[in-house]
Amino acid sequence: MEIRGLAHRGYPQKFPENTIRGFRAALELGFTHVELDVHLTRDGVPVVIHDPSVNRTTNGQGLVKSYTLQELRELDAGDGERIPTLEEALLFAKDRMIVDIELKQTGDFYPGLEEAAVDVIRRTGMEKQVIVTSFDHYAVERTRKLHNGLDLGLIIYGAAPAVFPYMKEWNIRYLSMKYVFLTQAYMEMCRAENVQLIVWTPDDEKTLSSLTAYSDLLVCTNNLEGWAAALRQA
């Protein structure tokens, strides 16, 4: 069964987050999309990890940006997994899944992150299979200036009607927001504006079941089996 939804950081309830093993498990379960997070190494390589530091998800310590790629390769990201590069993740997903790339930019914390990510997307031939998103909307603007054809998305916390003119200006199609702010009225507004809405990250089964009422909504969840079950029962 194909499961229309975003596997948040892979399959984090069963496998180390943001690893190829987790992405593979999400694919095998049938998910159409995978969400992952991208930071930049000291030597300018986009890598897939959520936090700005390696402390929580690996056996190392320190900021991602303080490591070279080779140094990061020596860390254990859980169960013997390694931190993947963005290139490795995209090549894994190519022709199999849509990849939501969240750029973990914060102001000028990663100079060149957008350029490096777009370069990888081009080299892997994944222009039609990615969505580039960020909480840092200036990072999204920079990405648009670098590539006019990519699907882009804003990440916001609440339901903000003010984003729609901005999205039109920058040709941004996707909007990702915290699920607790979803209402029928906001869903209808997104439809009227031709915006694909994504909600993050509902995990309890009751909430997941209620979200099946929105057939065109994309759900980004950690509870992959819960969303699969909700869709089967809908």
C-alpha positions as a Python dict, from the first residue, in 0.01 Angstrom:
ca = {
    (1, 'M'): (0, 0, 0),
    (2, 'E'): (133, 344, -93),
    (3, 'I'): (121, 575, 209),
    (4, 'R'): (86, 941, 118),
    (5, 'G'): (280, 1114, 389),
    (6, 'L'): (619, 1234, 508),
    (7, 'A'): (835, 1002, 714),
    (8, 'H'): (981, 1246, 966),
    (9, 'R'): (1358, 1195, 981),
    (10, 'G'): (1306, 847, 841),
    (11, 'Y'): (1159, 594, 1084),
    (12, 'P'): (1266, 736, 1423),
    (13, 'Q'): (1041, 521, 1640),
    (14, 'K'): (1231, 210, 1530),
    (15, 'F'): (1561, 315, 1373),
    (16, 'P'): (1821, 588, 1427),
    (17, 'E'): (1684, 913, 1292),
    (18, 'N'): (1815, 1070, 972),
    (19, 'T'): (1999, 757, 863),
    (20, 'I'): (1984, 553, 544),
    (21, 'R'): (1856, 259, 745),
    (22, 'G'): (1560, 465, 863),
    (23, 'F'): (1492, 600, 514),
    (24, 'R'): (1496, 247, 375),
    (25, 'A'): (1247, 128, 638),
    (26, 'A'): (1012, 416, 554),
    (27, 'L'): (1035, 327, 186),
    (28, 'E'): (965, -39, 256),
    (29, 'L'): (658, 58, 457),
    (30, 'G'): (530, 246, 153),
    (31, 'F'): (579, 614, 236),
    (32, 'T'): (578, 849, -63),
    (33, 'H'): (789, 1121, 104),
    (34, 'V'): (1074, 1139, 350),
    (35, 'E'): (1171, 1447, 552),
    (36, 'L'): (1533, 1507, 650),
    (37, 'D'): (1748, 1786, 792),
    (38, 'V'): (2064, 1935, 648),
    (39, 'H'): (2363, 2106, 809),
    (40, 'L'): (2704, 2193, 666),
    (41, 'T'): (3041, 2046, 765),
    (42, 'R'): (3356, 2249, 820),
    (43, 'D'): (3469, 2156, 469),
    (44, 'G'): (3139, 2257, 312),
    (45, 'V'): (2959, 1925, 265),
    (46, 'P'): (2579, 1913, 328),
    (47, 'V'): (2508, 1632, 578),
    (48, 'V'): (2187, 1485, 716),
    (49, 'I'): (2143, 1542, 1089),
    (50, 'H'): (1881, 1733, 1287),
    (51, 'D'): (2065, 1918, 1561),
    (52, 'P'): (2341, 2177, 1516),
    (53, 'S'): (2552, 1955, 1740),
    (54, 'V'): (2628, 1585, 1722),
    (55, 'N'): (2575, 1537, 2097),
    (56, 'R'): (2223, 1389, 2101),
    (57, 'T'): (2226, 1156, 1802),
    (58, 'T'): (2587, 1032, 1790),
    (59, 'N'): (2865, 924, 2021),
    (60, 'G'): (3050, 1249, 1952),
    (61, 'Q'): (3049, 1598, 2098),
    (62, 'G'): (3049, 1941, 1938),
    (63, 'L'): (2896, 2136, 1653),
    (64, 'V'): (2845, 1976, 1314),
    (65, 'K'): (3018, 2276, 1155),
    (66, 'S'): (3332, 2205, 1359),
    (67, 'Y'): (3378, 1864, 1191),
    (68, 'T'): (3507, 1775, 847),
    (69, 'L'): (3310, 1510, 661),
    (70, 'Q'): (3581, 1255, 724),
    (71, 'E'): (3568, 1326, 1098),
    (72, 'L'): (3189, 1294, 1101),
    (73, 'R'): (3220, 958, 927),
    (74, 'E'): (3396, 822, 1233),
    (75, 'L'): (3094, 886, 1458),
    (76, 'D'): (2823, 632, 1534),
    (77, 'A'): (2478, 774, 1459),
    (78, 'G'): (2308, 475, 1626),
    (79, 'D'): (2332, 99, 1576),
    (80, 'G'): (2647, 143, 1371),
    (81, 'E'): (2487, 385, 1125),
    (82, 'R'): (2684, 682, 995),
    (83, 'I'): (2569, 1037, 932),
    (84, 'P'): (2476, 1040, 563),
    (85, 'T'): (2563, 1315, 321),
    (86, 'L'): (2275, 1484, 143),
    (87, 'E'): (2407, 1330, -178),
    (88, 'E'): (2385, 978, -35),
    (89, 'A'): (2032, 1038, 89),
    (90, 'L'): (1914, 1177, -245),
    (91, 'L'): (2072, 895, -442),
    (92, 'F'): (1898, 647, -213),
    (93, 'A'): (1560, 813, -269),
    (94, 'K'): (1602, 878, -641),
    (95, 'D'): (1303, 753, -843),
    (96, 'R'): (1156, 610, -522),
    (97, 'M'): (1053, 890, -283),
    (98, 'I'): (1001, 1266, -271),
    (99, 'V'): (1252, 1424, -32),
    (100, 'D'): (1162, 1720, 190),
    (101, 'I'): (1501, 1882, 257),
    (102, 'E'): (1484, 2106, 561),
    (103, 'L'): (1774, 2348, 554),
    (104, 'K'): (1875, 2406, 916),
    (105, 'Q'): (1992, 2756, 843),
    (106, 'T'): (1977, 3014, 1122),
    (107, 'G'): (2068, 3359, 997),
    (108, 'D'): (2428, 3337, 877),
    (109, 'F'): (2518, 3028, 1079),
    (110, 'Y'): (2601, 2829, 763),
    (111, 'P'): (2737, 3055, 489),
    (112, 'G'): (2694, 2873, 158),
    (113, 'L'): (2448, 2609, 281),
    (114, 'E'): (2190, 2692, 16),
    (115, 'E'): (2446, 2687, -266),
    (116, 'A'): (2589, 2356, -148),
    (117, 'A'): (2245, 2194, -122),
    (118, 'V'): (2134, 2315, -466),
    (119, 'D'): (2460, 2188, -614),
    (120, 'V'): (2393, 1841, -473),
    (121, 'I'): (2033, 1846, -599),
    (122, 'R'): (2156, 1932, -948),
    (123, 'R'): (2434, 1673, -949),
    (124, 'T'): (2203, 1394, -840),
    (125, 'G'): (1935, 1488, -1093),
    (126, 'M'): (1675, 1525, -815),
    (127, 'E'): (1530, 1863, -914),
    (128, 'K'): (1183, 1714, -965),
    (129, 'Q'): (1189, 1497, -654),
    (130, 'V'): (1271, 1742, -376),
    (131, 'I'): (1104, 2012, -172),
    (132, 'V'): (1348, 2256, -11),
    (133, 'T'): (1208, 2400, 311),
    (134, 'S'): (1325, 2602, 609),
    (135, 'F'): (1211, 2796, 913),
    (136, 'D'): (1457, 3059, 788),
    (137, 'H'): (1263, 3213, 503),
    (138, 'Y'): (1565, 3406, 380),
    (139, 'A'): (1725, 3067, 315),
    (140, 'V'): (1424, 2981, 101),
    (141, 'E'): (1462, 3310, -89),
    (142, 'R'): (1830, 3238, -153),
    (143, 'T'): (1740, 2892, -279),
    (144, 'R'): (1488, 3038, -522),
    (145, 'K'): (1749, 3280, -657),
    (146, 'L'): (1981, 2983, -715),
    (147, 'H'): (1723, 2764, -891),
    (148, 'N'): (1397, 2884, -1041),
    (149, 'G'): (1252, 2536, -1091),
    (150, 'L'): (1271, 2377, -748),
    (151, 'D'): (967, 2319, -529),
    (152, 'L'): (1011, 2527, -215),
    (153, 'G'): (832, 2542, 119),
    (154, 'L'): (804, 2763, 423),
    (155, 'I'): (796, 2616, 773),
    (156, 'I'): (595, 2812, 1026),
    (157, 'Y'): (461, 2740, 1371),
    (158, 'G'): (109, 2882, 1369),
    (159, 'A'): (-158, 2944, 1104),
    (160, 'A'): (-46, 3267, 937),
    (161, 'P'): (-258, 3411, 654),
    (162, 'A'): (11, 3675, 595),
    (163, 'V'): (238, 3420, 423),
    (164, 'F'): (28, 3380, 109),
    (165, 'P'): (130, 3699, -77),
    (166, 'Y'): (493, 3629, 12),
    (167, 'M'): (462, 3274, -121),
    (168, 'K'): (323, 3405, -451),
    (169, 'E'): (607, 3656, -479),
    (170, 'W'): (872, 3385, -442),
    (171, 'N'): (683, 3104, -619),
    (172, 'I'): (664, 2888, -306),
    (173, 'R'): (410, 2607, -320),
    (174, 'Y'): (445, 2422, 11),
    (175, 'L'): (359, 2540, 361),
    (176, 'S'): (445, 2332, 666),
    (177, 'M'): (296, 2416, 1006),
    (178, 'K'): (241, 2269, 1351),
    (179, 'Y'): (-63, 2041, 1331),
    (180, 'V'): (-242, 2187, 1635),
    (181, 'F'): (-320, 2504, 1437),
    (182, 'L'): (-498, 2324, 1152),
    (183, 'T'): (-860, 2422, 1095),
    (184, 'Q'): (-1099, 2358, 811),
    (185, 'A'): (-1098, 2730, 734),
    (186, 'Y'): (-719, 2742, 702),
    (187, 'M'): (-718, 2428, 490),
    (188, 'E'): (-971, 2590, 256),
    (189, 'M'): (-758, 2906, 241),
    (190, 'C'): (-458, 2698, 135),
    (191, 'R'): (-663, 2531, -134),
    (192, 'A'): (-784, 2867, -264),
    (193, 'E'): (-424, 2990, -276),
    (194, 'N'): (-304, 2671, -449),
    (195, 'V'): (-78, 2595, -153),
    (196, 'Q'): (4, 2238, -54),
    (197, 'L'): (-26, 2225, 324),
    (198, 'I'): (191, 1998, 538),
    (199, 'V'): (136, 1949, 910),
    (200, 'W'): (403, 1837, 1158),
    (201, 'T'): (430, 1620, 1367),
    (202, 'P'): (109, 1451, 1487),
    (203, 'D'): (193, 1115, 1640),
    (204, 'D'): (-99, 996, 1853),
    (205, 'E'): (-343, 766, 1682),
    (206, 'K'): (-655, 971, 1758),
    (207, 'T'): (-509, 1281, 1595),
    (208, 'L'): (-378, 1085, 1298),
    (209, 'S'): (-719, 931, 1243),
    (210, 'S'): (-886, 1275, 1246),
    (211, 'L'): (-645, 1406, 983),
    (212, 'T'): (-760, 1152, 725),
    (213, 'A'): (-1061, 1380, 674),
    (214, 'Y'): (-832, 1612, 475),
    (215, 'S'): (-762, 1411, 162),
    (216, 'D'): (-517, 1665, 16),
    (217, 'L'): (-321, 1725, 337),
    (218, 'L'): (35, 1597, 371),
    (219, 'V'): (110, 1463, 717),
    (220, 'C'): (466, 1455, 850),
    (221, 'T'): (487, 1209, 1137),
    (222, 'N'): (719, 1002, 1353),
    (223, 'N'): (447, 738, 1395),
    (224, 'L'): (470, 579, 1052),
    (225, 'E'): (271, 271, 1140),
    (226, 'G'): (3, 484, 1305),
    (227, 'W'): (-46, 695, 992),
    (228, 'A'): (-48, 385, 772),
    (229, 'A'): (-315, 229, 993),
    (230, 'A'): (-522, 549, 992),
    (231, 'L'): (-519, 561, 612),
    (232, 'R'): (-616, 195, 586),
    (233, 'Q'): (-913, 252, 817),
    (234, 'A'): (-1029, 577, 654),
}
